[in-house]
Amino acid sequence: MIVPLDTSLIFFTLLSLALTILWFYANRKIPNPRNLPLPPGPTPLPIVGNIFDIPKDFPWLTYQSLSQKYGDVVHLRIMGQSIIIASTSEVAIELLEKRSANYSDRATSAIIPLLGCDWVVGLMPYGHRWRRTRQIIHQYFNRRTVEKYREIQIRETGRFLRDLLTDSDRFTISSSLIMYGFEPQDDKYFFLLEKASESTAEGLVSGTFLVEFIPFLKYIPSWVPGAGFQKKFAEWRAASAGLRDIPFGVAKEAFNAGTASSCIETALLEKISRNGGEYAVEEEEFAKDALATAHEGGADTTFSLIHWFFAAMLAHPEVQKKAQAELDAVIGPRRLPTFSDRDSLSYINAVVLECLRWFPVIPVAPHRATADDEYNGYFIPKGSLVVPNIWALARDASVYAEPEDFNPDRFLKDGKLDPDVADPSTLVFGFGRRSCAGRHLADASLFITAASVLHVYEISPHLDEMGRPAPFRPAMKPGAFLYLVPFKCRIKPRSEKAEKLVLATMDPQENLSVPAL
């Protein structure tokens, strides 16, 4: 006779076993041969450590408060995992730049494969796959190569300006043409991009899912009580896989048919086909990783930067007016800005720098120590997560006076960019071997978008039911990244001439491809 087992009993039995294993892991003794002290920090509780000291939402704000209490290096312990918070650029640069050989790894987490985003270069552990994929991204997104994409960026900016004439909520600029040689028109494709972005923004928030701390739970079927997270993970995995495979497959079909446009994937496939063999199979997988990472990361970063730019202009009309005065003086009313104008637009460049500093898109970015280390007399155990609090670095009052204010003038001296003021792009795009390889493309996109939008449009508050300007204060959305809470604003052409400039931009159906790479 077979006696049916109570699924709840199975679940709680397995959970008890997992908690027992976790107890031993959390209370294991950390080898410390030199008997150095750990950095200061709040006293941890048994087993769970400091898990209740760090809120799930906006942890960078708590890290900043802890650093004000304990110093520029803070130690936390969560479920047996040592976490080192670096809250000054000096600490971050010393550990993550100068000692990058020891801090180029990422934390391994049960969450990442469940989300299906283990192909994202920024989340890969240090190793062959990461090195090869990173090499591909660097090859096609270094400063010199990015200059070849300027014509496409100008075209996409023109498309963006036209979109704003009819839909002021359109804050997106496509990167598909550069990556894959085509521009998808199917809403299903954009749904994949949105869902894949959602998976990392929500799924990577520490403490959201218990499986992060008890990996054994990933084997629990979705029908077991308490395992509903499996359904959400399945949905996210499908979107993530689609984003990696579908655009690549479409472009590969065009390549095999001899109808592909010049783009990064075409250049990669040409190289792969020349070599052939086992090399081709592996390299194609690396190419998928690189292109999908660049596409999703570029879409997320560019969208967020542009969103924060609009928020800054809405919240600070005096900055908008000053930027427009410079554009009127340098560019005039008969054309749109180009990249060749950049050196003459000091204030616009300062606006770009302040947008990067004010609300960095990725406020924290953990690295993993692959060996024991020591900093300033403190012990950093092997396996520790070293987290530069980029939010705090960009708001260091000793570097940026009155850091909460949006003030592009902080970067200027005598009308020119002041080289003595720290460039926030050296902080917000990460450190060492883990720095963002797409930073040059993101910077170029933000510049040409900001300059073009301000040249032809006026950004003003949304009107309430009484026809009065609605008050506006930018607010952060909860999540792993620094996204804005959606807001409304009015975006109107500055003049009839400005509207004609927008309408005169390139025909969106005109064929344009990336120059030979």
XYZ file of C-alpha atoms in Angstrom:
517
model
C 0.000 0.000 0.000
C 1.385 3.404 -1.011
C 0.707 6.154 1.483
C 0.483 9.637 -0.144
C 2.867 12.153 1.321
C 1.686 15.539 2.534
C 3.335 18.114 0.263
C 3.402 20.655 3.084
C 5.251 18.142 5.265
C 7.792 17.555 2.493
C 8.278 21.272 2.044
C 8.814 22.046 5.708
C 11.093 19.025 6.145
C 13.278 20.224 3.299
C 13.154 23.772 4.626
C 14.283 22.591 8.071
C 17.173 20.702 6.496
C 18.158 23.764 4.484
C 18.022 25.988 7.577
C 20.237 23.541 9.473
C 22.814 23.640 6.680
C 22.537 27.424 6.622
C 23.145 27.582 10.389
C 26.424 25.692 10.037
C 27.440 27.858 7.063
C 26.553 31.134 8.781
C 28.425 30.232 11.959
C 31.548 28.798 10.398
C 34.795 30.398 11.511
C 36.504 32.610 8.942
C 40.224 31.729 8.601
C 42.267 34.776 9.602
C 45.964 33.779 9.665
C 47.235 37.245 10.643
C 44.465 37.763 13.185
C 43.591 41.179 11.747
C 40.335 42.888 12.740
C 37.440 43.058 10.321
C 36.322 46.552 9.330
C 33.851 48.124 11.787
C 30.130 47.697 11.365
C 26.864 46.973 13.158
C 26.786 43.912 15.430
C 25.374 40.894 13.554
C 22.635 38.636 14.901
C 23.138 34.860 15.110
C 22.694 33.040 11.774
C 21.055 35.893 9.825
C 23.777 38.424 10.648
C 22.992 41.994 9.583
C 20.098 41.092 7.313
C 17.713 43.356 9.257
C 20.140 46.288 9.143
C 19.825 46.570 5.367
C 16.408 47.339 3.859
C 15.422 45.690 0.596
C 14.668 49.052 -1.025
C 17.390 51.635 -1.650
C 20.163 49.857 0.326
C 22.707 52.406 -0.924
C 21.090 55.013 1.317
C 21.606 52.772 4.347
C 25.183 52.024 3.284
C 25.784 55.764 3.151
C 24.402 56.212 6.683
C 26.526 53.330 7.980
C 29.662 54.854 6.474
C 28.917 58.130 8.235
C 28.815 56.198 11.509
C 31.583 53.613 11.049
C 33.923 55.106 8.442
C 34.786 54.686 4.782
C 35.077 50.871 5.082
C 32.173 49.007 6.710
C 31.773 45.270 7.346
C 28.431 43.463 7.251
C 27.691 39.765 7.525
C 24.512 38.336 6.017
C 23.767 34.625 6.193
C 27.475 33.904 6.594
C 28.522 36.154 3.701
C 30.999 38.949 4.467
C 30.187 42.236 2.738
C 32.623 45.154 2.642
C 31.121 48.556 1.791
C 33.527 51.033 0.167
C 32.127 54.541 0.553
C 34.939 56.739 -0.776
C 36.619 56.820 -4.159
C 40.004 56.296 -2.469
C 38.941 52.905 -1.094
C 37.168 51.858 -4.295
C 40.103 52.792 -6.526
C 42.701 51.159 -4.263
C 40.850 47.848 -4.065
C 38.985 47.591 -7.357
C 41.380 49.402 -9.701
C 44.870 48.956 -8.274
C 44.179 45.455 -6.945
C 41.780 44.443 -9.699
C 43.394 41.001 -10.072
C 41.845 40.082 -6.717
C 38.498 41.826 -7.195
C 37.390 41.038 -10.753
C 35.051 38.215 -9.793
C 31.314 38.474 -9.204
C 29.291 36.787 -6.501
C 27.756 33.443 -7.387
C 24.048 33.422 -6.634
C 21.271 30.888 -7.080
C 19.128 33.776 -8.306
C 21.076 34.526 -11.516
C 20.467 31.234 -13.397
C 16.868 31.214 -12.139
C 16.399 34.631 -13.747
C 17.998 33.321 -16.941
C 20.430 36.237 -17.023
C 23.664 34.282 -16.610
C 24.602 35.486 -20.105
C 24.861 39.094 -18.880
C 28.569 39.911 -18.846
C 28.306 42.070 -15.746
C 26.902 39.129 -13.774
C 29.271 36.422 -15.032
C 31.903 35.005 -12.684
C 35.506 35.657 -13.647
C 36.647 33.051 -16.162
C 37.006 32.130 -19.836
C 33.420 32.926 -20.834
C 33.552 36.320 -19.143
C 36.975 37.205 -20.620
C 36.041 36.272 -24.176
C 32.658 37.995 -24.085
C 34.182 41.083 -22.512
C 36.825 41.159 -25.274
C 34.107 41.199 -27.927
C 32.263 44.042 -26.240
C 35.452 46.052 -25.813
C 36.417 45.477 -29.449
C 33.178 46.985 -30.739
C 32.531 49.595 -28.059
C 35.900 51.181 -27.368
C 36.207 54.939 -27.736
C 37.543 54.860 -31.308
C 35.053 52.315 -32.651
C 32.075 54.101 -31.098
C 32.845 57.098 -33.324
C 31.774 54.957 -36.307
C 28.255 54.779 -34.893
C 27.745 58.536 -34.801
C 25.727 58.701 -38.005
C 23.303 56.116 -36.647
C 23.114 57.921 -33.307
C 22.266 61.150 -35.157
C 19.558 59.324 -37.085
C 18.100 57.710 -33.971
C 18.141 61.060 -32.192
C 16.166 62.520 -35.095
C 13.644 59.705 -34.763
C 13.428 60.411 -31.038
C 12.796 64.119 -31.660
C 9.996 63.279 -34.084
C 8.446 60.863 -31.604
C 8.346 63.608 -28.992
C 6.201 65.725 -31.322
C 3.397 63.173 -31.110
C 4.096 61.333 -27.845
C 5.965 63.134 -25.086
C 6.260 59.881 -23.096
C 8.607 58.334 -25.671
C 11.952 58.296 -23.889
C 13.513 55.427 -25.858
C 16.245 55.369 -28.463
C 16.890 52.118 -30.326
C 20.279 50.394 -30.301
C 19.144 47.417 -32.416
C 20.537 48.794 -35.675
C 24.083 49.018 -34.310
C 23.964 45.535 -32.738
C 21.938 43.479 -35.202
C 21.496 45.577 -38.355
C 17.708 45.858 -38.136
C 15.088 47.753 -36.178
C 12.332 45.513 -34.798
C 8.794 46.795 -35.199
C 7.124 43.904 -33.351
C 5.743 44.792 -29.919
C 6.586 41.259 -28.769
C 10.272 42.064 -29.137
C 9.997 45.162 -26.975
C 8.033 43.084 -24.464
C 11.035 40.727 -24.233
C 13.356 43.659 -23.627
C 11.048 45.079 -20.969
C 10.628 41.719 -19.211
C 14.353 40.931 -19.296
C 15.109 44.329 -17.797
C 12.417 43.785 -15.179
C 13.959 40.445 -14.208
C 17.291 41.987 -13.251
C 15.830 45.162 -11.743
C 13.481 43.211 -9.454
C 15.110 39.807 -9.144
C 18.548 41.052 -8.140
C 17.257 43.013 -5.148
C 18.845 41.202 -2.226
C 16.294 39.723 0.163
C 13.412 39.567 -2.307
C 13.498 35.784 -2.665
C 14.379 33.286 0.061
C 16.058 31.045 -2.519
C 18.892 33.591 -2.589
C 19.904 32.465 0.903
C 18.668 28.861 0.714
C 19.653 27.693 -2.810
C 18.156 24.267 -2.141
C 14.717 25.837 -2.612
C 15.325 26.135 -6.359
C 14.510 22.417 -6.619
C 11.061 22.866 -5.067
C 8.314 22.503 -7.744
C 6.083 25.500 -8.359
C 2.999 23.629 -7.097
C 4.439 23.272 -3.592
C 3.002 25.853 -1.146
C 5.378 28.811 -0.870
C 7.124 28.099 -4.191
C 5.112 30.508 -6.321
C 8.345 32.339 -7.134
C 9.110 29.537 -9.614
C 6.366 30.758 -11.982
C 7.741 34.290 -11.999
C 11.264 32.983 -12.592
C 10.025 30.838 -15.505
C 8.443 33.898 -17.131
C 11.610 35.942 -16.668
C 13.839 33.124 -17.981
C 11.758 32.836 -21.144
C 12.006 36.575 -21.813
C 15.731 36.608 -21.102
C 16.375 33.670 -23.435
C 14.272 35.305 -26.133
C 16.181 38.567 -25.879
C 19.469 36.694 -26.275
C 18.432 34.374 -29.097
C 15.694 35.968 -31.224
C 17.412 39.153 -32.537
C 20.600 37.181 -33.122
C 18.663 34.532 -35.046
C 16.931 37.099 -37.273
C 20.236 38.762 -38.133
C 21.935 35.398 -38.721
C 19.223 34.394 -41.212
C 19.869 37.623 -43.111
C 23.618 36.916 -43.012
C 23.172 33.400 -44.400
C 20.879 34.764 -47.124
C 23.400 37.439 -48.073
C 21.017 40.286 -47.221
C 22.511 41.411 -43.899
C 23.286 45.059 -43.238
C 26.665 46.067 -41.900
C 26.447 45.767 -38.121
C 28.333 44.247 -35.213
C 26.733 40.818 -35.618
C 27.610 40.714 -39.322
C 31.245 41.481 -38.510
C 31.270 38.761 -35.847
C 29.610 36.157 -38.078
C 32.063 36.860 -40.896
C 34.939 36.236 -38.510
C 33.329 33.097 -37.088
C 32.610 31.637 -40.545
C 36.232 32.124 -41.599
C 37.482 30.030 -38.678
C 34.760 27.356 -38.557
C 34.901 24.107 -36.601
C 34.433 23.856 -32.858
C 35.637 27.452 -32.593
C 32.534 28.601 -34.468
C 30.080 26.942 -32.083
C 31.673 28.428 -28.973
C 32.287 31.848 -30.512
C 28.689 32.134 -31.648
C 27.549 31.630 -28.057
C 29.987 34.300 -26.885
C 28.711 36.619 -29.626
C 25.137 36.116 -28.408
C 26.222 36.939 -24.861
C 28.068 40.076 -25.937
C 25.382 41.489 -28.226
C 22.496 40.794 -25.858
C 24.439 42.297 -22.951
C 25.258 45.410 -24.953
C 21.697 45.700 -26.210
C 19.908 45.240 -22.887
C 22.504 47.203 -20.938
C 22.550 49.968 -23.534
C 18.774 50.197 -23.602
C 18.529 50.270 -19.811
C 21.367 52.700 -19.224
C 20.491 55.074 -22.058
C 16.792 55.068 -21.190
C 17.497 55.780 -17.530
C 20.030 58.513 -18.237
C 17.648 60.239 -20.649
C 14.795 59.862 -18.172
C 16.877 61.498 -15.424
C 17.932 64.213 -17.876
C 14.288 65.135 -18.509
C 13.623 65.078 -14.767
C 16.581 67.380 -14.143
C 15.451 69.872 -16.787
C 11.909 69.814 -15.420
C 13.069 70.335 -11.842
C 15.645 72.996 -12.781
C 14.301 75.300 -15.518
C 17.177 77.720 -14.899
C 19.627 75.040 -16.088
C 17.473 74.418 -19.151
C 17.473 78.127 -20.045
C 21.232 78.429 -19.627
C 21.850 75.378 -21.809
C 19.525 76.704 -24.508
C 21.305 80.051 -24.484
C 24.596 78.277 -25.204
C 23.014 76.233 -27.994
C 21.475 79.328 -29.572
C 24.839 81.094 -29.510
C 26.919 78.184 -30.831
C 24.512 76.310 -33.136
C 21.972 78.909 -34.204
C 18.414 78.310 -35.453
C 19.152 76.649 -38.808
C 20.498 73.244 -37.827
C 20.660 70.631 -35.087
C 23.766 69.963 -32.978
C 26.282 67.355 -34.129
C 29.154 65.585 -32.424
C 31.594 68.037 -34.012
C 30.021 70.767 -31.854
C 30.825 69.021 -28.596
C 34.055 70.835 -27.766
C 32.235 74.164 -28.178
C 29.347 73.246 -25.867
C 30.956 73.397 -22.436
C 27.718 73.907 -20.530
C 25.981 71.015 -22.307
C 28.959 68.816 -21.408
C 28.618 69.962 -17.806
C 24.912 69.043 -17.887
C 25.864 65.556 -19.118
C 28.399 65.135 -16.306
C 25.897 66.301 -13.714
C 23.257 63.884 -15.046
C 25.753 61.042 -14.616
C 26.600 62.166 -11.076
C 23.199 63.176 -9.746
C 21.470 59.780 -9.952
C 23.871 57.013 -11.070
C 21.890 54.263 -12.790
C 23.761 51.454 -11.014
C 24.204 52.736 -7.446
C 25.991 49.638 -6.103
C 28.048 47.020 -7.965
C 29.470 44.127 -5.896
C 32.876 42.614 -6.649
C 34.149 39.385 -5.078
C 37.542 38.906 -3.429
C 39.244 35.766 -4.757
C 41.886 35.764 -1.991
C 42.366 37.131 1.517
C 43.436 40.768 1.541
C 44.213 43.593 3.942
C 43.300 47.242 3.678
C 44.399 49.903 6.125
C 44.921 47.282 8.831
C 41.551 45.582 8.256
C 41.057 41.995 7.127
C 39.091 41.297 3.938
C 38.337 37.547 3.837
C 38.448 35.520 0.647
C 34.959 35.372 -0.853
C 33.910 38.741 0.563
C 31.670 40.929 -1.540
C 33.312 44.326 -1.904
C 30.591 46.825 -2.753
C 31.510 50.305 -3.976
C 28.619 52.543 -2.958
C 28.591 54.534 -6.179
C 25.662 56.573 -4.884
C 27.797 57.776 -1.956
C 30.876 58.340 -4.136
C 28.867 60.612 -6.421
C 27.553 62.496 -3.382
C 30.835 62.938 -1.546
C 30.599 66.507 -0.229
C 34.392 66.777 -0.059
C 34.472 66.304 -3.848
C 31.148 67.803 -4.964
C 29.945 70.712 -2.835
C 26.226 70.592 -1.952
C 25.937 67.208 -3.695
C 22.134 66.958 -3.496
C 21.794 69.964 -5.811
C 21.713 69.555 -9.584
C 24.369 72.094 -10.532
C 26.308 71.737 -13.816
C 28.344 74.836 -12.950
C 30.347 72.731 -10.470
C 32.227 71.325 -13.485
C 33.051 74.707 -15.048
C 35.745 77.311 -14.542
C 35.985 80.421 -16.701
C 33.435 78.958 -19.111
C 35.385 75.736 -19.686
C 35.299 72.289 -18.110
C 37.440 72.342 -14.980
C 39.969 69.457 -15.053
C 40.416 69.755 -11.282
C 36.849 68.567 -10.608
C 36.520 64.778 -10.514
C 34.857 63.330 -13.601
C 31.854 61.308 -12.311
C 32.041 58.957 -15.289
C 35.137 57.412 -13.670
C 32.859 56.369 -10.789
C 29.422 55.647 -12.202
C 30.552 53.243 -14.934
C 32.310 50.946 -12.481
C 35.861 50.007 -11.605
C 38.740 47.907 -12.857
C 38.091 44.974 -15.149
C 34.398 45.214 -14.304
C 33.924 48.751 -15.593
C 31.161 49.193 -18.173
C 32.552 48.536 -21.650
C 29.657 50.465 -23.207
C 30.328 53.694 -21.338
C 31.577 55.568 -24.428
C 28.393 54.781 -26.364
C 26.220 55.762 -23.388
C 28.085 59.040 -22.953
C 27.777 59.873 -26.654
C 24.059 59.041 -26.640
C 23.380 61.245 -23.633
C 25.309 64.165 -25.130
C 23.659 64.182 -28.554
C 20.200 63.581 -27.062
C 20.524 66.321 -24.446
C 21.915 68.847 -26.922
C 19.302 68.076 -29.585
C 16.303 68.029 -27.244
C 17.236 71.298 -25.561
C 17.889 72.966 -28.909
C 14.364 72.386 -30.215
C 12.128 71.677 -27.211
C 10.903 73.357 -24.059
C 10.393 70.976 -21.128
C 7.829 72.260 -18.639
C 5.557 70.938 -15.862
C 2.420 68.965 -16.560
C -0.767 70.975 -16.000
C -3.266 69.799 -13.400
C -7.067 69.812 -13.770
C -7.141 73.546 -12.977
C -4.579 74.341 -15.674
C -1.857 75.054 -13.127
C 1.710 73.682 -13.370
C 1.838 70.526 -11.248
C 4.615 70.413 -8.641
C 7.394 67.984 -9.513
C 10.028 66.234 -7.449
C 11.934 63.265 -8.928
C 11.545 60.014 -7.004
C 13.334 56.663 -7.201
C 11.604 53.369 -7.952
C 12.466 50.432 -5.668
C 14.797 47.975 -7.383
C 18.409 47.013 -7.995
C 18.888 49.955 -10.359
C 18.171 53.641 -10.000
C 15.054 54.095 -12.098
C 12.667 57.025 -11.914
C 9.066 56.815 -10.829
C 7.143 57.659 -14.051
C 6.144 61.291 -14.375
C 4.366 63.559 -16.822
C 5.664 66.730 -18.412
C 4.959 68.997 -21.361
C 7.408 68.878 -24.255
C 6.716 71.557 -26.851
C 8.800 72.960 -29.740
C 10.570 76.172 -28.761
C 9.447 77.842 -31.983
C 8.040 77.181 -35.431
C 11.607 77.052 -36.764
C 12.496 74.468 -34.137
C 9.557 72.293 -35.177
C 10.671 72.491 -38.806
C 14.145 71.324 -37.764
C 12.570 68.274 -36.144
C 10.428 67.476 -39.187
C 13.447 67.862 -41.468
C 15.367 65.021 -39.802
C 16.140 61.889 -41.762
C 13.301 59.773 -43.150
C 12.842 56.888 -40.679
C 12.486 54.434 -43.588
C 15.771 55.419 -45.186
C 18.269 52.578 -45.202
C 21.311 53.211 -43.056
C 23.879 50.712 -41.851
C 26.924 50.712 -39.653
C 30.210 51.508 -41.459
C 32.494 48.522 -42.013
C 33.931 47.311 -38.718
